[in-house]
Coordinates of C-alpha atoms in Angstrom, one line a residue:
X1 CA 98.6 109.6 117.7
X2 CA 99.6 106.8 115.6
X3 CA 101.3 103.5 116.6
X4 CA 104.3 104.5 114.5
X5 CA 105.1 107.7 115.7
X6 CA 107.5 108.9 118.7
X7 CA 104.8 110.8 120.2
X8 CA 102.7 107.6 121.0
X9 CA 105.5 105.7 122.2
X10 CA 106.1 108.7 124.8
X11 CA 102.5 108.4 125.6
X12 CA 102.8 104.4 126.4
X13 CA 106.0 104.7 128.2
X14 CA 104.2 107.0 130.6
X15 CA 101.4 105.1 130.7
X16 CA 102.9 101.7 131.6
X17 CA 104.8 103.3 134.8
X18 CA 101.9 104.9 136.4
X19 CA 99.8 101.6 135.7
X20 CA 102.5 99.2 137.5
X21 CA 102.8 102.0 140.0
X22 CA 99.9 101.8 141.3
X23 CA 97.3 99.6 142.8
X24 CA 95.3 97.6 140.0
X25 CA 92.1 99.5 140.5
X26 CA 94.0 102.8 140.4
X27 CA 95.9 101.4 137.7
X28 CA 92.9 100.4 136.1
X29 CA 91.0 103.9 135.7
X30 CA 94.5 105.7 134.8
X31 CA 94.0 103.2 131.9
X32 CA 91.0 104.4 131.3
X33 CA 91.7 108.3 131.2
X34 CA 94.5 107.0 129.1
X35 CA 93.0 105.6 126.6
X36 CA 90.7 108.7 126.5
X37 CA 92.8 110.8 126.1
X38 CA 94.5 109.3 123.7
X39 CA 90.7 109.3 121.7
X40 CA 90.9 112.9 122.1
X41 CA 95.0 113.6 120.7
X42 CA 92.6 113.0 117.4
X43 CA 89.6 115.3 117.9
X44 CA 88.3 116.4 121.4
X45 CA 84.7 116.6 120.6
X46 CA 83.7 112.9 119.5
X47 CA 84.4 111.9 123.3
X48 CA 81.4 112.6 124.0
X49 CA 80.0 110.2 121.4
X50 CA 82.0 107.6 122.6
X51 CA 80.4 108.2 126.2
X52 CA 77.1 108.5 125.4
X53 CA 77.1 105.1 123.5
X54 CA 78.9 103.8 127.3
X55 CA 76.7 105.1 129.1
X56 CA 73.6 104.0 127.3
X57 CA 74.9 100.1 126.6
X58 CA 75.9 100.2 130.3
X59 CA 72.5 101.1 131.6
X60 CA 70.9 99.0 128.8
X61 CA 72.6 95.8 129.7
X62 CA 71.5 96.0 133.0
X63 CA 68.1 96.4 132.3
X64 CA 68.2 93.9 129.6
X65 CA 69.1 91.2 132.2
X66 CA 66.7 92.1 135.4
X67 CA 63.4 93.2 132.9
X68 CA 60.7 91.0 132.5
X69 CA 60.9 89.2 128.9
X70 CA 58.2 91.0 127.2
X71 CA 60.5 94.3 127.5
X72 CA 63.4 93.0 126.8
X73 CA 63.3 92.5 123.0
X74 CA 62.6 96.6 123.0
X75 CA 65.7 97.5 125.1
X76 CA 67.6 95.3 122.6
X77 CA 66.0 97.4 120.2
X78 CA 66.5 100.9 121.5
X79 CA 70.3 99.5 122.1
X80 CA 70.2 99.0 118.0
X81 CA 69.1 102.2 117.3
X82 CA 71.5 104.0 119.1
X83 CA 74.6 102.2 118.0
X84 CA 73.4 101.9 115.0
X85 CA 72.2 105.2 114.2
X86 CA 75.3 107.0 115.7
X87 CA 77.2 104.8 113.2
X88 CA 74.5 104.9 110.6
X89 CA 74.4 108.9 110.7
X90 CA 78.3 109.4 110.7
X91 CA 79.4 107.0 108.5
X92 CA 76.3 106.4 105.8
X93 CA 74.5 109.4 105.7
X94 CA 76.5 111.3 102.8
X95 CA 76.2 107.9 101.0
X96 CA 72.7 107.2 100.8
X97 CA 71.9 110.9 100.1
X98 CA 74.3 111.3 97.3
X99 CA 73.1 108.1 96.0
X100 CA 69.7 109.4 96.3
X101 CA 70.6 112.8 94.7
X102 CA 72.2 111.1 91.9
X103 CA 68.6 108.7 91.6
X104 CA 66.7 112.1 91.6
X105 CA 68.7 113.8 89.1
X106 CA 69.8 116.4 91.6
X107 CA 73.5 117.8 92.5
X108 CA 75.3 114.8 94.6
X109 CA 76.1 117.3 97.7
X110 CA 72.7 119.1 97.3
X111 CA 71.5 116.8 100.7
X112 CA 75.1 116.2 101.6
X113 CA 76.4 117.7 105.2
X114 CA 79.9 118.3 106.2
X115 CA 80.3 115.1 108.1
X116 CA 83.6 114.2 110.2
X117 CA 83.4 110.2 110.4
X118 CA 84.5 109.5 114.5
X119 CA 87.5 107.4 114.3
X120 CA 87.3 103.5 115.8
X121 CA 83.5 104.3 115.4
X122 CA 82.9 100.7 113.4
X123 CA 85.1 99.3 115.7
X124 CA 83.7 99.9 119.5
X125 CA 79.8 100.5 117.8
X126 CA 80.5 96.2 117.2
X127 CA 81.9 95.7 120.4
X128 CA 79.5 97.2 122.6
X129 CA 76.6 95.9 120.5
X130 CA 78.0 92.7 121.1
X131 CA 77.9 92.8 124.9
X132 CA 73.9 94.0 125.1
X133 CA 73.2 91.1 122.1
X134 CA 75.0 89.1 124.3
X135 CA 72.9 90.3 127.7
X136 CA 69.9 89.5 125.3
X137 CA 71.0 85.9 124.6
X138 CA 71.5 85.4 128.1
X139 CA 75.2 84.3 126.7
X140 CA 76.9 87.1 129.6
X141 CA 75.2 88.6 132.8
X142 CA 75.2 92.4 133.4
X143 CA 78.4 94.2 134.1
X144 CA 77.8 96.5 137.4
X145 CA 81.0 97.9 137.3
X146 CA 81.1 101.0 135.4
X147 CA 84.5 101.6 135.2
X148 CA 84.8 98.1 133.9
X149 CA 82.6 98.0 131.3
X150 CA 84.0 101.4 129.8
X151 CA 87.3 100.0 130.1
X152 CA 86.3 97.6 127.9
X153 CA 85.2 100.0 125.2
X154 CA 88.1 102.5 125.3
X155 CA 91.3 100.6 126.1
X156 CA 93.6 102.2 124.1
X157 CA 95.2 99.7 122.4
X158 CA 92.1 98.6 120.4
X159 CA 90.2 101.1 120.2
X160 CA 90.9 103.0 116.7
X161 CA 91.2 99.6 114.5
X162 CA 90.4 96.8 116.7
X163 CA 90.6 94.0 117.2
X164 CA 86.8 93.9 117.9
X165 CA 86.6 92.6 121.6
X166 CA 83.9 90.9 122.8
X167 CA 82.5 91.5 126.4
X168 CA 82.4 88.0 127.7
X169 CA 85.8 87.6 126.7
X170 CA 87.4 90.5 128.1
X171 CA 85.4 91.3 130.9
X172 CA 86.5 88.6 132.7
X173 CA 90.1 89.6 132.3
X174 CA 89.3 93.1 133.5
X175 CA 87.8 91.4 136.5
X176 CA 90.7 88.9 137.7
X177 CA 93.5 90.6 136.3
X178 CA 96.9 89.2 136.9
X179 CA 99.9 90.7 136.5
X180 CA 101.7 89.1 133.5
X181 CA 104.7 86.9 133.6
X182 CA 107.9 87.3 131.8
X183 CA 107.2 85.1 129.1
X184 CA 104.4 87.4 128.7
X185 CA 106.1 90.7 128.4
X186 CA 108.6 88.9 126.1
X187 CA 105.6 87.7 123.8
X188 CA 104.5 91.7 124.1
X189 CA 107.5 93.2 122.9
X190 CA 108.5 90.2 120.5
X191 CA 104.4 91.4 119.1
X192 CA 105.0 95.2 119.0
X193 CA 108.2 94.8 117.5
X194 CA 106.9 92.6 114.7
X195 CA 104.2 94.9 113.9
X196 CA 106.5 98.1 113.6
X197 CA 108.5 96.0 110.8
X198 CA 105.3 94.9 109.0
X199 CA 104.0 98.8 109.2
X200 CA 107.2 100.3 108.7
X201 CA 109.5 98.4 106.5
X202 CA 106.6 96.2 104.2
X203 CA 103.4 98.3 104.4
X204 CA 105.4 101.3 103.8
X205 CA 107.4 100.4 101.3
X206 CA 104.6 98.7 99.3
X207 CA 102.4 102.2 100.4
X208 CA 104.5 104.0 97.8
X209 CA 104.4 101.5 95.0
X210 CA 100.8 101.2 95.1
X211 CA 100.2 104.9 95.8
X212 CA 101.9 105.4 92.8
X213 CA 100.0 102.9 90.8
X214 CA 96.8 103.8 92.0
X215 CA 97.2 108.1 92.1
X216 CA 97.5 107.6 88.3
X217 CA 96.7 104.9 86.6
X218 CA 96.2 106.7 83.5
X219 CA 99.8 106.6 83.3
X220 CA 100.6 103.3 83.9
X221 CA 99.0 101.2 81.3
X222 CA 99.1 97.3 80.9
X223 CA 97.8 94.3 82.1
X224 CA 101.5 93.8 84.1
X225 CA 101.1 97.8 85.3
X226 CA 97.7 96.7 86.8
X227 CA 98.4 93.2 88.6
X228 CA 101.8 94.4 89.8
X229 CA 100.1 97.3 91.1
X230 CA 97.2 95.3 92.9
X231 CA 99.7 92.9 94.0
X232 CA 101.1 96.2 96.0
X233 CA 98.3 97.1 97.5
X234 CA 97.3 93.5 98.7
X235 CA 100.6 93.3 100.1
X236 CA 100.1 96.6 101.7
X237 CA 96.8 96.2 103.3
X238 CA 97.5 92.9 104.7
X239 CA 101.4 94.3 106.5
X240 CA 99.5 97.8 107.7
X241 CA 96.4 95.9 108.9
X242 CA 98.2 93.0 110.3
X243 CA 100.7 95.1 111.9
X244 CA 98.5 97.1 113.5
X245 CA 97.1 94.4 115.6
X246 CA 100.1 92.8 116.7
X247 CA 101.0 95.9 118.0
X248 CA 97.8 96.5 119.4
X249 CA 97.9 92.6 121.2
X250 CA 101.6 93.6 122.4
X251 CA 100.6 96.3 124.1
X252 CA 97.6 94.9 125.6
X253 CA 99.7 92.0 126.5
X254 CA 102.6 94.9 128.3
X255 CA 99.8 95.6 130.3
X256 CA 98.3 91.6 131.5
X257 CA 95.6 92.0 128.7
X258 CA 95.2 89.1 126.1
X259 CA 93.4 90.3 122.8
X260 CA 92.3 87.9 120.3
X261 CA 94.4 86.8 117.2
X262 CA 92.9 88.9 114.0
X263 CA 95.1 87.1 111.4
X264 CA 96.4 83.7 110.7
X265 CA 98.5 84.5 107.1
X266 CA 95.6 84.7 105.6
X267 CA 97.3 85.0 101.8
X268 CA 98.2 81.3 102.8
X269 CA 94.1 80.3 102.3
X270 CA 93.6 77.7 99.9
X271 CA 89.9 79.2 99.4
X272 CA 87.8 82.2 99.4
X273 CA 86.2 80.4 103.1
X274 CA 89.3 79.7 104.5
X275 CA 90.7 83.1 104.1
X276 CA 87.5 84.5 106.0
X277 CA 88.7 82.3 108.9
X278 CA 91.7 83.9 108.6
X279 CA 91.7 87.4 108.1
X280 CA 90.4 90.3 110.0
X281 CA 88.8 87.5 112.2
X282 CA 87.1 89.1 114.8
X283 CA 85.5 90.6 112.1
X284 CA 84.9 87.7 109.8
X285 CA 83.3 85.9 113.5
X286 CA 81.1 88.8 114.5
X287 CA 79.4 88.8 111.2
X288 CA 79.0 85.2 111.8
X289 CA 77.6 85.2 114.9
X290 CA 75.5 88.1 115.1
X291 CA 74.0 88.3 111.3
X292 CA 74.5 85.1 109.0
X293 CA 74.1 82.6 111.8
X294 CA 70.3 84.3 113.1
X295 CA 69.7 84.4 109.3
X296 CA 70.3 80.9 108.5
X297 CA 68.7 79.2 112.3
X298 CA 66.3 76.4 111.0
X299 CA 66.3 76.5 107.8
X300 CA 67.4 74.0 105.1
X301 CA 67.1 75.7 102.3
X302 CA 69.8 76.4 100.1
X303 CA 69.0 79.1 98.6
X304 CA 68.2 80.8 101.8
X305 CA 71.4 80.0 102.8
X306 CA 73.3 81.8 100.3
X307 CA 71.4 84.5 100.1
X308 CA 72.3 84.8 103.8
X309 CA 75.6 84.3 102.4
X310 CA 75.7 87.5 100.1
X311 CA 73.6 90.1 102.2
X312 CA 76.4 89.1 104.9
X313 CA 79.3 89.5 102.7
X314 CA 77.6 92.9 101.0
X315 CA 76.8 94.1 104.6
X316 CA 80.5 93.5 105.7
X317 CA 82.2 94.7 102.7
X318 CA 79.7 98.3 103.4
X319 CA 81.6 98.3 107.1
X320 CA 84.4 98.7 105.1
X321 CA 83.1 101.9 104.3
X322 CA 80.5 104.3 102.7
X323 CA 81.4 104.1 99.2
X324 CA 80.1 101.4 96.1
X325 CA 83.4 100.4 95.4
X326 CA 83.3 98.2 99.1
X327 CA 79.2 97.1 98.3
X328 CA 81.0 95.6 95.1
X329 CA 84.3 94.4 96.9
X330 CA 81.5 92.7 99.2
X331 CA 79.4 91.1 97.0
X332 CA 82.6 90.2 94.8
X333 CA 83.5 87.7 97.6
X334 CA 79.6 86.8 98.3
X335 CA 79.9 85.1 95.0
X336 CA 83.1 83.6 95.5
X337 CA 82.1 82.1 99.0
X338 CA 78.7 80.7 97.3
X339 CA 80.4 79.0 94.3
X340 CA 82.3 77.5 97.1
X341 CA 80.0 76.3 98.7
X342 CA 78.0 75.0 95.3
X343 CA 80.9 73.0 94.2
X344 CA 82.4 72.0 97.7
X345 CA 78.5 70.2 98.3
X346 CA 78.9 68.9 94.4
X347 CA 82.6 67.5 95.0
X348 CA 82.2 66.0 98.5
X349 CA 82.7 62.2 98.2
X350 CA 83.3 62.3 94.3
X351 CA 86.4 61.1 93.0
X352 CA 87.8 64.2 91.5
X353 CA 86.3 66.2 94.5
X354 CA 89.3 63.5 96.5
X355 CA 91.8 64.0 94.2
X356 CA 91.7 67.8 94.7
X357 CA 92.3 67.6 98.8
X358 CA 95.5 65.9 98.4
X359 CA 98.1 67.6 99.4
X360 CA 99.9 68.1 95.6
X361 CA 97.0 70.2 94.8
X362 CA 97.4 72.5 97.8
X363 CA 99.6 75.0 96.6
X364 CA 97.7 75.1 93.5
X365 CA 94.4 76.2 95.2
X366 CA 96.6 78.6 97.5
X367 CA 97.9 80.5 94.3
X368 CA 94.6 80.8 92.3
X369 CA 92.5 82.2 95.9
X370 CA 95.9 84.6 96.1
X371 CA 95.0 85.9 92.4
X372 CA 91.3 86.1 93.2
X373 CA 92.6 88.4 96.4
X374 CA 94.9 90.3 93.9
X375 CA 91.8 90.9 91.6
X376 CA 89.8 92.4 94.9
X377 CA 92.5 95.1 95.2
X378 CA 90.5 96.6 92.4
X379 CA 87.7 97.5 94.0
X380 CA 89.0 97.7 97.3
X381 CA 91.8 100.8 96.5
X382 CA 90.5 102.7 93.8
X383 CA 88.0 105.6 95.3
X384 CA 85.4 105.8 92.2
X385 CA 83.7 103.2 89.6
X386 CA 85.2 104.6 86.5
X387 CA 88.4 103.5 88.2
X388 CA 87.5 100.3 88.7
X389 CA 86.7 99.6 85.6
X390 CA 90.0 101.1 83.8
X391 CA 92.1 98.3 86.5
X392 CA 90.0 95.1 85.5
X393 CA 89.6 95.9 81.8
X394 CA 93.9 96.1 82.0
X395 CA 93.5 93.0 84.2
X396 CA 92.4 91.3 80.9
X397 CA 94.0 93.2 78.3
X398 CA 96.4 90.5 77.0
X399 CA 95.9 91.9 73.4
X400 CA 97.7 95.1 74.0
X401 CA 101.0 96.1 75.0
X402 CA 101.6 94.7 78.4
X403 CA 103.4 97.7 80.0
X404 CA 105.5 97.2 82.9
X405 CA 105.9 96.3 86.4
X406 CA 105.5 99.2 89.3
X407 CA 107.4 97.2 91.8
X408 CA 110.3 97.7 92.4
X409 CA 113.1 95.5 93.0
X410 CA 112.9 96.6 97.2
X411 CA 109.6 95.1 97.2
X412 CA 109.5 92.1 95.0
X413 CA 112.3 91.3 97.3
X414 CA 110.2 92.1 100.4
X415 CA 107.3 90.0 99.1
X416 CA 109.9 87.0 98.6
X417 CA 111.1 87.5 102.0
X418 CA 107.1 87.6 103.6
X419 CA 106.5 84.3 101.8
X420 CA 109.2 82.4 103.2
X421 CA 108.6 84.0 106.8
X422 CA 104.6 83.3 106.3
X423 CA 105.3 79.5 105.6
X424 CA 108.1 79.4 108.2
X425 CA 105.7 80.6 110.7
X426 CA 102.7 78.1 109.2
X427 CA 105.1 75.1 109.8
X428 CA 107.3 76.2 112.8
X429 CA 105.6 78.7 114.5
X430 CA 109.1 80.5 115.2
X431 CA 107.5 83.6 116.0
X432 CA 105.7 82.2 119.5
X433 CA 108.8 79.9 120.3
X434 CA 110.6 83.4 119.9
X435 CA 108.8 84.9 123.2
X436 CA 109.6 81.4 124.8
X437 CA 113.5 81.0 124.0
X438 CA 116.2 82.4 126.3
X439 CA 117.8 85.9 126.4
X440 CA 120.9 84.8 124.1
X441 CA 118.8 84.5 121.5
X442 CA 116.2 87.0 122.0
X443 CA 118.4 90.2 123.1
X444 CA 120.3 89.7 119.2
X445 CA 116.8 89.2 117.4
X446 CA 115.7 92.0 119.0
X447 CA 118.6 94.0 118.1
X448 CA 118.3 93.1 115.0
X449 CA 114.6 94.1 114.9
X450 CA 116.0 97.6 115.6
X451 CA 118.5 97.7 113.3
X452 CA 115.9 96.6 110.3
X453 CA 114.0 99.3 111.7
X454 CA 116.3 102.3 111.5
X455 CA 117.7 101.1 108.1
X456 CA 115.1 100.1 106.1
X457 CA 111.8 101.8 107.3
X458 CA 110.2 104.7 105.5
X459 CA 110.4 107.9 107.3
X460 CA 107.2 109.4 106.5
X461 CA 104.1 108.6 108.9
X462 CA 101.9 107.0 106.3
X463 CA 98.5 106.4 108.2
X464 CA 97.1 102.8 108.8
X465 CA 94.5 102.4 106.4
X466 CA 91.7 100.7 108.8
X467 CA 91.8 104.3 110.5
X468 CA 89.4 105.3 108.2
X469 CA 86.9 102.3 109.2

């Protein structure tokens, strides 16, 4: 049931009136059966997955916070193994083995299985391992609540592709939940709505010029064929992803929910760092929290540090999924994000290392980490090596014949149009003072909205591409 299609919007509809039509706590398991069912519109079976990884952090947390310390580390442990190994099995297991039949010499399905990977499965594994890490810490007491803490898991709106909640932060708004105010509806909608343009009008529309690049490039030869192409998919994976979540925070918000903000226009970044702290950020901050920072506590070695630095990045672009091509995307930005960090500790206080933070050099470093971004789309969209390698050598292939652009003059206008709206929103934040202004001015932006919609979006369903995370 995808957030762009009729049938989901049915679904919601439904959904909102029973839950404002009934008490909260009724409200709040309908919300619950909801958002399982809606799990299951994609494949009955993995609900029980889904419940047994519940059921197990639930009981798990508790234990973790009343056991005495010398059992605790093990029930963090056995919480590990579970999470992990449900994800590690579904999502990994055809990866290694292959890998390991190809070391071996042998067929790469001999040890394969026929494996369906659970959708959302990244997504809620983090989560929940976030609240019993953070029942560990001592950072969040026990939830006794069961219905609580599998709301938390399974609401709906984040559950397939985020964004990743964590427990102390939601919890509490499960707890004291407050019917939201006008403004807040207004802010919903004004999110959902933005998010069905960035799916359906830019992702879309970029979908089928990357597709197209990317399906065969064989036929499209060129160093232009090949950036114009990556530029596409960047485009597209940042508009599908993006929109996604604002969808996913309006709806939440429909309901008195608040998720946290995934992306702050990240293609803005003047630097590899910076972009991390702006894109996919729950992500980018789980990472963070849970693996680089316990990697790097007390030490002051620099090379420690950056190893830290790499395994986090190679680890993170493997989330991405079980295939090389995201080990290399991974430990394509590890590099990046060290050499960073080398030259930003080389630079601090120097002269040149002053000239480069004023603010004429800014767009400068926004447009080279944009290219570096462009050049991931490499390893990022193709789905084997030998691919790879045919999109940067015709990265570099200035020699030859230079072919020609895939884009098309729809989306080089679109990606004129998302650069003036990203820096509008940088420097005016029109989008949030939207939600705010009166109805004269929001009833004709949202009609507009609609209109945008039913002239200029593509009518095929393409998928969002996190689904497959």
């Amino acid at each position: 049931m995808l957030f762009n299609s009729f049938e989901f919007w049915i679904f919601f509809a439904v959904v909102v009136i029973g839950f404002y039509s009934l008490p909260y706590r009724a409200g709040k398991v309908l919300l619950l059966a909801a958002s399982y069912f809606f799990y299951m519109w994609w494949n009955p079976r993995f609900i029980a997955l889904i419940l047994a990884s519940t059921v197990a952090d639930y009981f798990l947390g508790i234990l973790l916070e009343t056991a005495a310390d010398k059992t605790r580390k093990p029930l963090l442990i056995v919480s590990l193994v579970v999470n992990l190994g449900f994800l590690g099995f579904f999502k990994y297991y055809n990866f290694f083995v292959s890998s390991l039949a190809a070391l071996l010499g042998l067929p790469a399905d001999s040890l394969a299985l026929n494996i369906i990977l659970p959708v959302g499965i990244s997504f809620y594994t983090f989560g929940s391992l976030s609240y019993t890490i953070d029942v560990y810490r001592r950072k969040t007491t026990a939830i006794r609540n069961f219905i609580d803490y599998a709301f938390f898991i399974a609401f709906f709106p984040h559950l397939i592709a985020g964004p990743i909640l964590r427990a102390r932060q939601f919890l509490p708004q499960i707890q004291q939940w407050r019917a939201p105010s006008a403004a807040t509806l207004n802010r919903g909608i004004a999110l959902i709505l933005t998010g069905l343009i960035k799916k359906m009008v830019f992702a879309d529309r970029f979908a089928i010029v990357s597709d197209a690049y990317f399906n065969n490039i064989a036929a499209h030869r060129g160093w232009l064929a090949a950036w114009s192409g990556a530029l596409a998919f960047a485009m597209q994976l940042y508009f599908d992803f993006s929109g996604y979540t604002d969808i996913a925070r309006g709806c939440a918000k429909v309901f008195g929910f608040e998720f946290p903000i995934n992306f702050e226009r990240p293609y803005l970044a003047a630097n590899v760092v910076q972009f991390w702290q702006r894109w996919h950020i729950t992500l980018s901050s789980w990472v963070r929290d849970y693996l680089f920072l316990p990697l790097t506590r007390g030490t002051r070695s620099r090379i420690k540090v950056y190893f830290a630095i790499m395994l986090t990045m190679l680890l993170l672009g493997l989330w991405h999924g079980a295939r090389w091509n995201f080990v290399i995307w991974g430990v394509y930005f590890g590099i990046f994000v060290v050499l960073y960090r080398v030259f930003q500790q080389k630079l601090t206080g120097s002269t040149f290392g002053r000239a480069l933070e004023a603010r004429a050099f800014h767009p400068l470093k926004v447009m080279i980490t944009f290219l570096l971004l462009i050049a991931a789309a490499a390893f990022f969209r193709p789905r084997n090596l030998h691919d790879i390698g045919v999109v940067w050598s015709a990265y570099f292939d200035w020699q030859h014949a230079a072919g020609s652009s895939v884009l098309t003059t729809g989306t080089i206008a679109l990606f004129f149009v998302s650069f003036v709206l990203a820096v509008l929103e940088e420097r005016r934040g029109y989008l949030r003072r939207l939600a705010l202004a009166p109805a004269y001015v929001q009833v004709p932006a949202f009609a507009c909205v609609f209109l945008v919609l039913e002239l200029f979006s593509v009518t095929e369903k393409i998928p969002f591409i996190y689904f497959q995370f």
